[in-house]
């Protein structure tokens, strides 16, 4: 195979492992982490997986197991997971000339220029560095393409004989054939359940069978994307690392409420909060938005309740990244669509017509430049304070207070060990 | 310098230019302007490995002999090698604890700087492992 090595590093059982770093009493205990509003299991420790707790199962369905096996149950502590993720990703930048952060716990490393090194040893060094520095364990998969790096990572994770690092570039051909022949085609990166079902019907059941399939046939039966996967499995790199995440063309912020909401006032607080959050993201990527969509929804699963899910889009008089202007637009839209008499379950806003700040047209109706500078200065201060003292330290008065009923339910959240002074871990002395 | 004065409540429907902020300069330029340096940053002094550094609060009195008192704030660097003699945060009995890493009869132990506490052998199988090395202890002197 040609040598253009890519590594995929991913943290084992990321959410559950973050909880464990600061709470040693969880060692060896099964741990599960719940989705928003404490609904379903979204992450499991190895012990919880071994107990057969499936991903996505609602908490109330495993109450017996939780008691019986003393499973530790946590709400999602996004503040903690985001901070630990940043630490891991920053450490990884030291190991490669380029990285692509693929998700909160996965990262591709571009190992070009490092062809001469012992990649297995290098992978072990990455593992040891991250374990020592952060307390988290990662697995490293290395291959000549992103798809094969993903595959190698799967092997590193599932097969203990690799010791957490698997490099398909140095693997003997017959070993690779054997392993690829043992692994289901559905495990291949980019092959979803629908495609894998059809592939199986065509007799292509394993990774090896897909690798050896005729790329033309795969393109005709599926798509160019699927054909690219075949080529990538053969060691031809077709997907480059996306080192800089492209600026988002749409920013959405929406949540289900902790409990049903009936009044306009509560919806206003929720919408102001989501808009402030989205505006913060907008400023982070140095863009401004030209329009804003608002939606509210009743609970579609409550079949006996009257249903209502309106939405509307509000154009801004001029493209803006000012929380106050965006909030004003959001509230305007919300008041337009709100009807009393419904039990609302969810609300959200979408920022659209996003453009880079500097391209924003200075039209006739835009406020004078000095006002824009003032607005920017105020927003910078707002973002800076919230960055330094924790989200929501300073907020628009319309956002309401923490603990309002519509807020996300996170009753079992662990402390924000790394982002809030009053929640840092204690050490007995 | 940023000066902020409260001008009263600002309802949301005001246009974005309603809150004046920032200070304006007038008059002669400062004679010290050419000598401006960056301000001292405690992070720079106290943190060597940013990604490996965590803050921990002390609870208890077993380390007063080492100048670490109840309520102190510890800077813990997980990247630093836990050599003998270092003060460390360790996992002991399902919690975190501050101890000194020392050799007792040739074996590494976690000891307290207070004779009332007994040394604890380091034994990962018994759940005793080193979590990180304490690099600074921040003690509040005045309220």
Coordinates of C-alpha atoms in Angstrom, one line a residue:
Chain A
X1 CA 0.0 0.0 0.0
X2 CA 1.2 3.5 -0.6
X3 CA 2.3 5.3 2.5
X4 CA 0.1 8.3 3.4
X5 CA -0.6 7.4 6.9
X6 CA -3.6 8.7 8.8
X7 CA -4.4 7.9 12.4
X8 CA -7.8 8.0 14.1
X9 CA -7.5 8.5 17.9
X10 CA -10.7 8.0 19.9
X11 CA -11.4 8.1 23.7
X12 CA -12.8 4.9 25.1
X13 CA -16.2 5.3 26.6
X14 CA -15.6 9.0 26.7
X15 CA -18.5 10.4 28.8
X16 CA -18.3 7.6 31.4
X17 CA -14.5 7.9 31.5
X18 CA -14.7 11.6 32.2
X19 CA -16.9 10.9 35.2
X20 CA -14.4 8.4 36.5
X21 CA -11.3 10.6 36.3
X22 CA -12.7 12.8 39.1
X23 CA -14.6 10.2 41.1
X24 CA -12.4 7.2 41.8
X25 CA -15.2 5.4 43.7
X26 CA -16.6 4.6 40.2
X27 CA -13.6 2.4 39.4
X28 CA -14.9 -1.0 38.3
X29 CA -18.5 0.1 38.7
X30 CA -20.8 0.2 35.7
X31 CA -21.5 3.8 34.7
X32 CA -24.2 5.1 32.4
X33 CA -24.7 8.7 31.2
X34 CA -28.2 10.0 30.2
X35 CA -29.4 12.1 27.3
X36 CA -31.0 15.6 27.7
X37 CA -33.7 15.7 30.3
X38 CA -32.4 12.4 31.7
X39 CA -34.3 10.3 29.2
X40 CA -32.1 7.6 27.6
X41 CA -28.7 6.0 28.0
X42 CA -26.3 7.8 25.7
X43 CA -23.0 6.5 27.0
X44 CA -21.9 3.4 28.9
X45 CA -18.7 2.2 30.7
X46 CA -17.2 -1.1 29.7
X47 CA -18.9 -2.7 32.7
X48 CA -22.3 -1.3 31.7
X49 CA -21.8 -2.7 28.2
X50 CA -20.9 -6.1 29.7
X51 CA -24.2 -6.1 31.6
X52 CA -26.0 -5.8 28.3
X53 CA -27.4 -2.3 28.9
X54 CA -28.2 -1.2 25.3
X55 CA -27.5 2.2 23.9
X56 CA -30.5 4.5 23.8
X57 CA -32.6 2.6 26.3
X58 CA -34.9 4.8 28.5
X59 CA -33.8 5.0 32.1
X60 CA -37.1 3.7 33.5
X61 CA -36.6 0.4 31.6
X62 CA -33.4 -0.4 33.5
X63 CA -34.4 0.6 37.0
X64 CA -34.0 -3.0 38.2
X65 CA -30.5 -3.4 36.7
X66 CA -29.5 -0.1 38.2
X67 CA -30.4 -1.2 41.7
X68 CA -29.2 -4.8 41.3
X69 CA -25.7 -3.9 39.9
X70 CA -25.3 -0.6 41.6
X71 CA -25.0 1.2 38.2
X72 CA -23.9 4.8 38.6
X73 CA -26.3 7.0 36.6
X74 CA -25.3 10.5 35.5
X75 CA -27.0 13.3 33.6
X76 CA -24.8 14.6 30.7
X77 CA -22.2 17.0 32.1
X78 CA -21.4 18.8 28.9
X79 CA -19.3 21.4 30.6
X80 CA -16.9 18.7 31.8
X81 CA -16.9 16.6 28.6
X82 CA -16.2 19.7 26.5
X83 CA -13.3 20.7 28.7
X84 CA -11.8 17.2 28.7
X85 CA -12.3 17.0 25.0
X86 CA -10.4 20.2 24.5
X87 CA -7.5 19.0 26.5
X88 CA -7.3 15.7 24.5
X89 CA -7.4 17.6 21.2
X90 CA -4.8 20.1 22.2
X91 CA -2.5 17.3 23.3
X92 CA -3.0 15.6 19.9
X93 CA -2.0 18.7 18.0
X94 CA 1.5 18.1 19.3
X95 CA 1.7 14.7 17.7
X96 CA 0.9 15.6 14.1
X97 CA 1.4 18.4 11.6
X98 CA -2.4 18.5 11.0
X99 CA -5.5 17.2 12.8
X100 CA -9.2 17.0 12.1
X101 CA -11.4 17.0 15.1
X102 CA -14.1 14.6 14.0
X103 CA -16.3 14.6 17.0
X104 CA -16.1 15.3 20.8
X105 CA -14.0 12.2 21.3
X106 CA -12.5 11.4 17.9
X107 CA -9.7 13.0 16.0
X108 CA -7.9 12.2 12.7
X109 CA -4.1 12.9 12.7
X110 CA -2.3 13.5 9.5
X111 CA 0.9 11.5 9.9
X112 CA 2.5 12.5 6.5
X113 CA 6.1 13.4 7.0
X114 CA 6.3 10.8 9.8
X115 CA 6.7 7.8 7.5
X116 CA 10.1 6.9 9.0
X117 CA 8.9 6.4 12.5
X118 CA 7.7 3.3 14.3
X119 CA 4.0 4.0 14.1
X120 CA 3.0 1.4 16.7
X121 CA 5.4 2.9 19.2
X122 CA 4.2 6.3 18.3
X123 CA 0.6 5.3 18.9
X124 CA 1.6 3.9 22.3
X125 CA 3.2 7.2 23.1
X126 CA 0.0 9.0 22.3
X127 CA -1.9 6.6 24.5
X128 CA 0.4 7.0 27.4
X129 CA 0.6 10.8 27.1
X130 CA -3.2 11.2 27.1
X131 CA -3.7 8.7 29.9
X132 CA -1.1 10.4 32.1
X133 CA -2.1 13.9 31.4
X134 CA -5.9 13.5 31.4
X135 CA -6.7 10.1 33.0
X136 CA -8.5 9.1 29.8
X137 CA -7.7 6.1 27.7
X138 CA -7.6 6.3 23.9
X139 CA -7.3 3.7 21.1
X140 CA -5.3 4.5 18.0
X141 CA -6.0 3.1 14.5
X142 CA -3.6 3.8 11.6
X143 CA -4.1 3.3 7.9
X144 CA -3.4 4.7 4.5
X145 CA -6.9 6.3 4.3
X146 CA -9.4 7.7 6.8
X147 CA -11.7 4.7 6.2
X148 CA -8.9 2.2 7.0
X149 CA -7.8 4.3 10.0
X150 CA -11.4 4.0 11.3
X151 CA -11.2 0.3 10.6
X152 CA -7.9 0.0 12.4
X153 CA -9.3 1.9 15.3
X154 CA -12.2 -0.6 15.5
X155 CA -9.6 -3.4 15.7
X156 CA -7.6 -1.6 18.3
X157 CA -10.7 -1.2 20.5
X158 CA -12.3 -4.6 20.1
X159 CA -9.3 -6.8 19.9
X160 CA -7.1 -6.8 23.0
X161 CA -4.2 -8.5 21.2
X162 CA -3.4 -5.1 19.6
X163 CA -2.9 -3.4 23.0
X164 CA -4.9 -0.3 21.9
X165 CA -2.9 0.5 18.8
X166 CA -3.5 -1.0 15.3
X167 CA -1.6 -0.1 12.2
X168 CA -3.0 -1.8 9.0
X169 CA 0.0 -0.5 7.1
X170 CA 2.4 -2.8 8.8
X171 CA 0.0 -5.7 9.2
X172 CA 0.7 -8.9 7.2
X173 CA -1.6 -9.3 4.2
X174 CA -3.0 -12.6 5.3
X175 CA -3.7 -11.3 8.8
X176 CA -5.5 -8.3 7.4
X177 CA -7.5 -10.5 5.1
X178 CA -8.5 -12.8 8.0
X179 CA -9.6 -9.9 10.2
X180 CA -11.5 -8.1 7.5
X181 CA -13.2 -11.3 6.6
X182 CA -14.4 -11.6 10.2
X183 CA -15.9 -8.2 10.6
X184 CA -19.4 -7.3 9.5
X185 CA -19.7 -4.8 6.6
X186 CA -21.9 -2.6 8.7
X187 CA -18.9 -1.7 10.8
X188 CA -17.3 0.2 7.9
X189 CA -17.2 3.9 8.3
X190 CA -19.9 5.6 6.2
X191 CA -21.9 2.3 5.6
X192 CA -25.1 2.9 7.4
X193 CA -27.8 0.3 8.3
X194 CA -29.7 0.8 5.1
X195 CA -26.8 0.3 2.7
X196 CA -25.4 -2.6 4.8
X197 CA -28.7 -4.4 4.6
X198 CA -28.7 -4.1 0.8
X199 CA -25.0 -5.1 0.6
X200 CA -25.8 -8.2 2.6
X201 CA -28.5 -9.1 0.2
X202 CA -26.0 -8.8 -2.6
X203 CA -23.8 -11.3 -0.7
X204 CA -21.3 -8.6 0.5
X205 CA -21.4 -9.3 4.2
X206 CA -17.9 -8.6 5.5
X207 CA -15.4 -5.7 5.3
X208 CA -13.2 -7.9 3.0
X209 CA -16.1 -8.6 0.6
X210 CA -16.8 -4.9 0.3
X211 CA -13.1 -4.1 -0.2
X212 CA -13.0 -6.7 -3.0
X213 CA -16.3 -5.7 -4.6
X214 CA -16.2 -4.0 -8.0
X215 CA -16.2 -0.3 -7.4
X216 CA -18.2 0.4 -10.6
X217 CA -20.9 -1.9 -9.5
X218 CA -21.0 -0.3 -6.1
X219 CA -21.3 3.2 -7.7
X220 CA -24.1 2.0 -9.9
X221 CA -26.0 0.3 -7.1
X222 CA -25.4 3.0 -4.5
X223 CA -23.5 6.2 -5.0
X224 CA -20.1 7.8 -5.7
X225 CA -19.7 8.0 -1.9
X226 CA -20.0 4.2 -1.5
X227 CA -17.6 3.7 -4.3
X228 CA -15.1 6.0 -2.6
X229 CA -15.5 3.8 0.5
X230 CA -14.4 0.8 -1.5
X231 CA -11.4 2.6 -2.9
X232 CA -10.5 3.8 0.6
X233 CA -10.7 0.2 1.9
X234 CA -8.2 -0.7 -0.8
X235 CA -5.8 1.9 0.6
X236 CA -6.4 4.7 -1.9
X237 CA -7.0 7.9 0.1
X238 CA -10.0 9.8 -1.3
X239 CA -11.0 11.8 1.7
X240 CA -8.7 14.6 2.9
X241 CA -8.5 15.8 6.4
X242 CA -10.7 18.8 7.0
X243 CA -8.4 20.7 9.2
X244 CA -10.4 23.8 9.6
X245 CA -14.1 23.2 10.2
X246 CA -16.0 25.2 7.6
X247 CA -18.0 28.0 9.1
X248 CA -21.5 26.8 9.7
X249 CA -24.2 28.0 7.3
X250 CA -26.9 27.5 9.9
X251 CA -26.7 27.6 13.6
X252 CA -29.5 26.0 15.5
X253 CA -30.2 26.0 19.2
X254 CA -33.1 24.0 20.5
X255 CA -34.0 21.9 23.5
X256 CA -36.8 19.8 24.9
X257 CA -38.2 21.3 28.1
X258 CA -37.8 19.6 31.5
X259 CA -41.6 19.9 31.9
X260 CA -44.4 21.0 29.6
X261 CA -44.7 24.8 29.2
X262 CA -47.9 26.7 28.8
X263 CA -47.2 30.4 29.0
X264 CA -45.8 32.8 26.5
X265 CA -43.5 34.2 29.3
X266 CA -41.8 30.9 29.8
X267 CA -41.4 30.3 26.1
X268 CA -39.9 33.8 25.8
X269 CA -37.3 33.0 28.4
X270 CA -36.4 29.8 26.6
X271 CA -36.2 31.5 23.2
X272 CA -34.0 34.3 24.6
X273 CA -31.6 31.8 26.2
X274 CA -31.3 29.7 23.0
X275 CA -30.8 32.8 20.9
X276 CA -28.1 34.2 23.2
X277 CA -26.3 30.8 22.9
X278 CA -26.6 30.7 19.1
X279 CA -25.4 34.4 18.9
X280 CA -22.4 33.4 21.0
X281 CA -21.6 30.6 18.5
X282 CA -22.1 33.0 15.6
X283 CA -19.6 35.5 17.1
X284 CA -17.2 32.6 17.7
X285 CA -17.0 31.9 14.0
X286 CA -16.9 35.6 13.3
X287 CA -20.1 35.7 11.3
X288 CA -23.4 37.5 11.3
X289 CA -26.9 36.4 10.5
X290 CA -29.4 37.9 8.1
X291 CA -32.5 36.0 9.2
X292 CA -33.7 33.9 12.1
X293 CA -36.3 31.1 12.4
X294 CA -38.3 30.3 15.5
X295 CA -40.3 27.2 16.2
X296 CA -42.3 25.8 19.1
X297 CA -43.7 22.3 19.4
X298 CA -46.1 20.3 21.5
X299 CA -45.2 16.7 22.4
X300 CA -46.0 14.5 19.4
X301 CA -45.9 11.4 21.5
X302 CA -48.8 12.5 23.6
X303 CA -51.4 11.5 21.1
X304 CA -54.4 12.7 23.2
X305 CA -53.0 16.2 23.6
X306 CA -53.9 18.8 21.0
X307 CA -51.0 19.2 18.7
X308 CA -49.4 22.5 17.4
X309 CA -46.0 23.0 15.9
X310 CA -45.7 26.3 14.1
X311 CA -42.6 28.0 12.9
X312 CA -41.7 31.3 11.3
X313 CA -38.8 33.1 9.9
X314 CA -37.9 36.7 10.7
X315 CA -35.6 38.7 8.5
X316 CA -33.3 41.1 10.3
X317 CA -33.3 44.7 9.1
X318 CA -29.5 44.3 8.7
X319 CA -27.1 41.4 9.2
X320 CA -26.1 41.2 12.8
X321 CA -24.2 39.3 15.5
X322 CA -25.6 41.3 18.3
X323 CA -27.4 39.2 20.9
X324 CA -29.9 42.0 21.5
X325 CA -30.9 42.4 17.8
X326 CA -31.2 38.7 17.3
X327 CA -33.3 38.3 20.5
X328 CA -35.6 41.0 19.5
X329 CA -36.2 39.2 16.2
X330 CA -36.7 35.9 17.9
X331 CA -39.2 37.3 20.3
X332 CA -41.0 39.0 17.5
X333 CA -41.3 35.7 15.7
X334 CA -42.4 33.8 18.8
X335 CA -45.2 36.3 19.6
X336 CA -46.4 35.8 16.0
X337 CA -46.8 32.1 16.3
X338 CA -47.7 31.6 20.0
X339 CA -51.2 30.3 20.7
X340 CA -52.3 29.7 24.3
X341 CA -53.9 26.4 25.4
X342 CA -51.2 24.0 24.3
X343 CA -48.6 22.1 26.4
X344 CA -45.4 23.0 24.6
X345 CA -42.5 20.5 24.8
X346 CA -39.8 22.1 22.7
X347 CA -38.7 25.4 21.3
X348 CA -35.8 26.4 19.1
X349 CA -34.3 29.0 16.9
X350 CA -32.2 28.8 13.7
X351 CA -29.9 31.5 12.5
X352 CA -29.7 31.6 8.7
X353 CA -28.3 33.7 5.9
X354 CA -25.0 33.5 7.7
X355 CA -22.1 35.4 6.3
X356 CA -18.6 36.3 7.3
X357 CA -18.6 39.5 9.3
X358 CA -16.5 41.6 7.0
X359 CA -18.7 40.7 4.0
X360 CA -21.8 42.0 5.8
X361 CA -23.2 44.7 3.5
X362 CA -23.1 48.2 5.0
X363 CA -26.5 49.1 3.8
X364 CA -28.5 52.3 4.2
X365 CA -30.5 50.9 7.1
X366 CA -27.5 49.6 9.0
X367 CA -26.7 51.5 12.1
X368 CA -23.7 53.9 11.8
X369 CA -20.3 52.3 12.1
X370 CA -19.6 53.8 15.6
X371 CA -22.7 52.1 16.9
X372 CA -21.6 48.8 15.4
X373 CA -18.3 49.2 17.2
X374 CA -20.1 49.8 20.4
X375 CA -22.2 46.8 19.9
X376 CA -19.2 44.7 19.1
X377 CA -17.4 46.0 22.2
X378 CA -20.4 45.1 24.4
X379 CA -20.7 41.6 22.9
X380 CA -17.0 41.0 23.3
X381 CA -17.3 41.9 27.0
X382 CA -20.3 39.7 27.4
X383 CA -18.5 36.7 25.8
X384 CA -15.4 37.3 27.7
X385 CA -17.2 37.4 31.1
X386 CA -19.1 34.3 30.3
X387 CA -16.0 32.5 29.1
X388 CA -14.2 33.5 32.3
X389 CA -16.9 33.0 34.9
X390 CA -19.0 30.2 33.3
X391 CA -21.9 30.3 30.9
X392 CA -24.8 32.5 32.0
X393 CA -22.8 34.6 34.5
X394 CA -23.9 37.6 32.6
X395 CA -27.0 37.3 30.5
X396 CA -29.9 39.3 29.0
X397 CA -32.6 39.9 31.5
X398 CA -35.1 38.1 29.4
X399 CA -33.4 34.8 29.8
X400 CA -34.9 34.2 33.3
X401 CA -33.2 32.3 36.0
X402 CA -31.6 28.9 36.3
X403 CA -34.1 26.5 37.8
X404 CA -37.0 27.7 35.7
X405 CA -39.2 24.8 34.8
X406 CA -38.5 24.8 31.1
X407 CA -34.8 24.3 31.5
X408 CA -33.2 21.0 30.7
X409 CA -33.5 18.5 33.5
X410 CA -30.1 17.3 34.7
X411 CA -30.9 16.0 38.1
X412 CA -27.9 13.6 38.3
X413 CA -25.2 15.8 36.9
X414 CA -21.8 15.5 38.5
X415 CA -19.9 18.7 39.4
X416 CA -18.3 20.8 36.7
X417 CA -15.0 19.7 38.1
X418 CA -12.9 21.7 35.7
X419 CA -14.9 24.8 34.7
X420 CA -16.4 26.1 38.0
X421 CA -14.4 27.2 41.0
X422 CA -17.1 26.1 43.5
X423 CA -17.3 22.7 41.9
X424 CA -13.6 21.6 41.8
X425 CA -12.8 18.2 43.3
X426 CA -11.9 17.9 46.9
X427 CA -8.9 16.0 48.2
X428 CA -8.9 14.7 51.7
X429 CA -5.9 15.6 53.8
Chain B
X1 CA -9.1 50.8 31.7
X2 CA -12.7 50.1 31.3
X3 CA -15.2 52.1 33.3
X4 CA -18.8 51.1 33.5
X5 CA -21.4 53.2 35.2
X6 CA -25.0 52.0 35.8
X7 CA -27.4 54.2 33.8
X8 CA -30.5 52.4 34.8
X9 CA -32.5 49.4 33.4
X10 CA -32.3 48.8 29.7
X11 CA -35.4 47.1 28.2
X12 CA -34.8 44.6 25.4
X13 CA -36.5 46.6 22.7
X14 CA -33.9 49.4 22.7
X15 CA -31.7 49.5 19.7
X16 CA -28.2 48.1 20.0
X17 CA -26.6 51.4 20.4
X18 CA -28.4 52.3 23.6
X19 CA -25.7 51.2 26.1
X20 CA -22.6 53.4 26.1
X21 CA -19.6 51.4 27.1
X22 CA -15.9 52.0 27.2
X23 CA -13.9 55.0 28.3
X24 CA -12.5 57.8 26.2
X25 CA -9.1 59.2 26.4
X26 CA -8.3 62.9 26.1
X27 CA -5.4 65.2 26.7
X28 CA -1.7 64.5 26.5
X29 CA -0.5 60.9 25.8
X30 CA 1.0 59.2 28.8
X31 CA 4.8 59.6 29.0
X32 CA 4.9 55.9 29.9
X33 CA 3.2 54.7 26.8
X34 CA 6.4 53.5 25.1
X35 CA 7.2 51.3 28.2
X36 CA 4.0 49.3 28.3
X37 CA 4.6 45.6 28.9
X38 CA 2.2 42.7 29.2
X39 CA 0.8 42.4 32.7
X40 CA 1.9 39.5 34.9
X41 CA -0.2 36.5 34.4
X42 CA -0.5 34.0 37.3
X43 CA -1.5 31.2 34.9
X44 CA 1.9 31.6 33.3
X45 CA 3.7 31.2 36.6
X46 CA 1.5 28.5 38.2
X47 CA 0.8 26.3 35.1
X48 CA 3.4 24.4 33.2
X49 CA 1.3 21.9 31.3
X50 CA -2.1 23.5 30.7
X51 CA -3.9 20.4 29.4
X52 CA -2.6 18.3 32.4
X53 CA -3.4 20.8 35.1
X54 CA -6.4 20.6 37.4
X55 CA -7.4 22.5 40.6
X56 CA -8.3 20.6 43.7
X57 CA -9.6 21.9 47.1
X58 CA -8.0 20.6 50.3
X59 CA -10.2 19.1 53.0
X60 CA -8.7 18.2 56.3
X61 CA -5.6 18.7 58.4
X62 CA -3.2 15.8 57.7
X63 CA -0.8 17.9 55.6
X64 CA -0.4 21.0 57.8
X65 CA 3.2 20.0 58.4
X66 CA 3.9 20.6 54.7
X67 CA 2.1 23.9 54.8
X68 CA -1.1 22.6 53.2
X69 CA -4.1 23.6 55.2
X70 CA -7.8 22.9 55.2
X71 CA -9.5 24.9 52.4
X72 CA -6.3 25.6 50.4
X73 CA -6.4 25.4 46.6
X74 CA -3.9 23.0 45.0
X75 CA -2.5 23.2 41.5
X76 CA -2.1 19.6 40.3
X77 CA 0.0 18.7 37.3
X78 CA -0.6 15.2 36.0
X79 CA 2.3 15.6 33.5
X80 CA 4.9 15.9 36.2
X81 CA 6.7 12.7 37.2
X82 CA 5.8 11.7 40.8
X83 CA 9.3 11.4 42.2
X84 CA 10.0 10.5 45.8
X85 CA 9.5 13.4 48.1
X86 CA 6.8 15.0 45.9
X87 CA 3.5 15.9 47.4
X88 CA 0.8 14.2 45.3
X89 CA -2.9 13.8 45.0
X90 CA -3.7 10.1 45.1
X91 CA -6.7 7.9 44.6
X92 CA -7.3 6.2 48.0
X93 CA -10.4 4.3 49.1
X94 CA -12.6 5.7 46.3
X95 CA -11.7 9.3 46.9
X96 CA -8.9 11.8 46.2
X97 CA -6.3 12.5 49.0
X98 CA -3.2 14.7 49.4
X99 CA -0.1 12.9 50.6
X100 CA 3.7 12.9 50.4
X101 CA 5.3 10.2 48.3
X102 CA 8.0 8.6 50.4
X103 CA 10.0 5.4 50.8
X104 CA 9.3 3.4 53.9
X105 CA 11.5 0.2 54.3
X106 CA 12.4 0.4 50.6
X107 CA 8.8 0.5 49.4
X108 CA 6.9 3.6 48.1
X109 CA 4.3 4.8 50.5
X110 CA 1.9 7.7 50.7
X111 CA 2.6 9.5 54.0
X112 CA 0.9 12.3 55.9
X113 CA 2.8 15.2 57.3
X114 CA 1.1 14.6 60.6
X115 CA 2.1 11.7 62.9
X116 CA -1.5 10.9 63.7
X117 CA -2.0 9.4 60.2
X118 CA -0.5 6.1 59.1
X119 CA 1.4 5.5 55.8
X120 CA -0.5 3.9 53.0
X121 CA 1.2 1.5 50.6
X122 CA 0.8 2.3 46.8
X123 CA -1.1 -0.6 45.4
X124 CA -3.2 -0.2 42.2
X125 CA -4.9 -3.5 42.9
X126 CA -6.2 -2.0 46.2
X127 CA -7.3 1.2 44.3
X128 CA -4.3 3.2 45.5
X129 CA -2.7 5.1 42.6
X130 CA -1.2 8.5 42.1
X131 CA -3.5 11.0 40.4
X132 CA -1.2 13.9 40.0
X133 CA 1.7 16.0 41.4
X134 CA 0.9 19.0 43.5
X135 CA 3.0 22.0 42.2
X136 CA 1.5 24.9 44.1
X137 CA -0.6 25.4 47.2
X138 CA -2.7 28.6 47.2
X139 CA -3.6 29.7 50.7
X140 CA -6.0 32.5 51.4
X141 CA -4.6 35.0 53.9
X142 CA -7.2 37.7 54.1
X143 CA -10.9 37.9 53.4

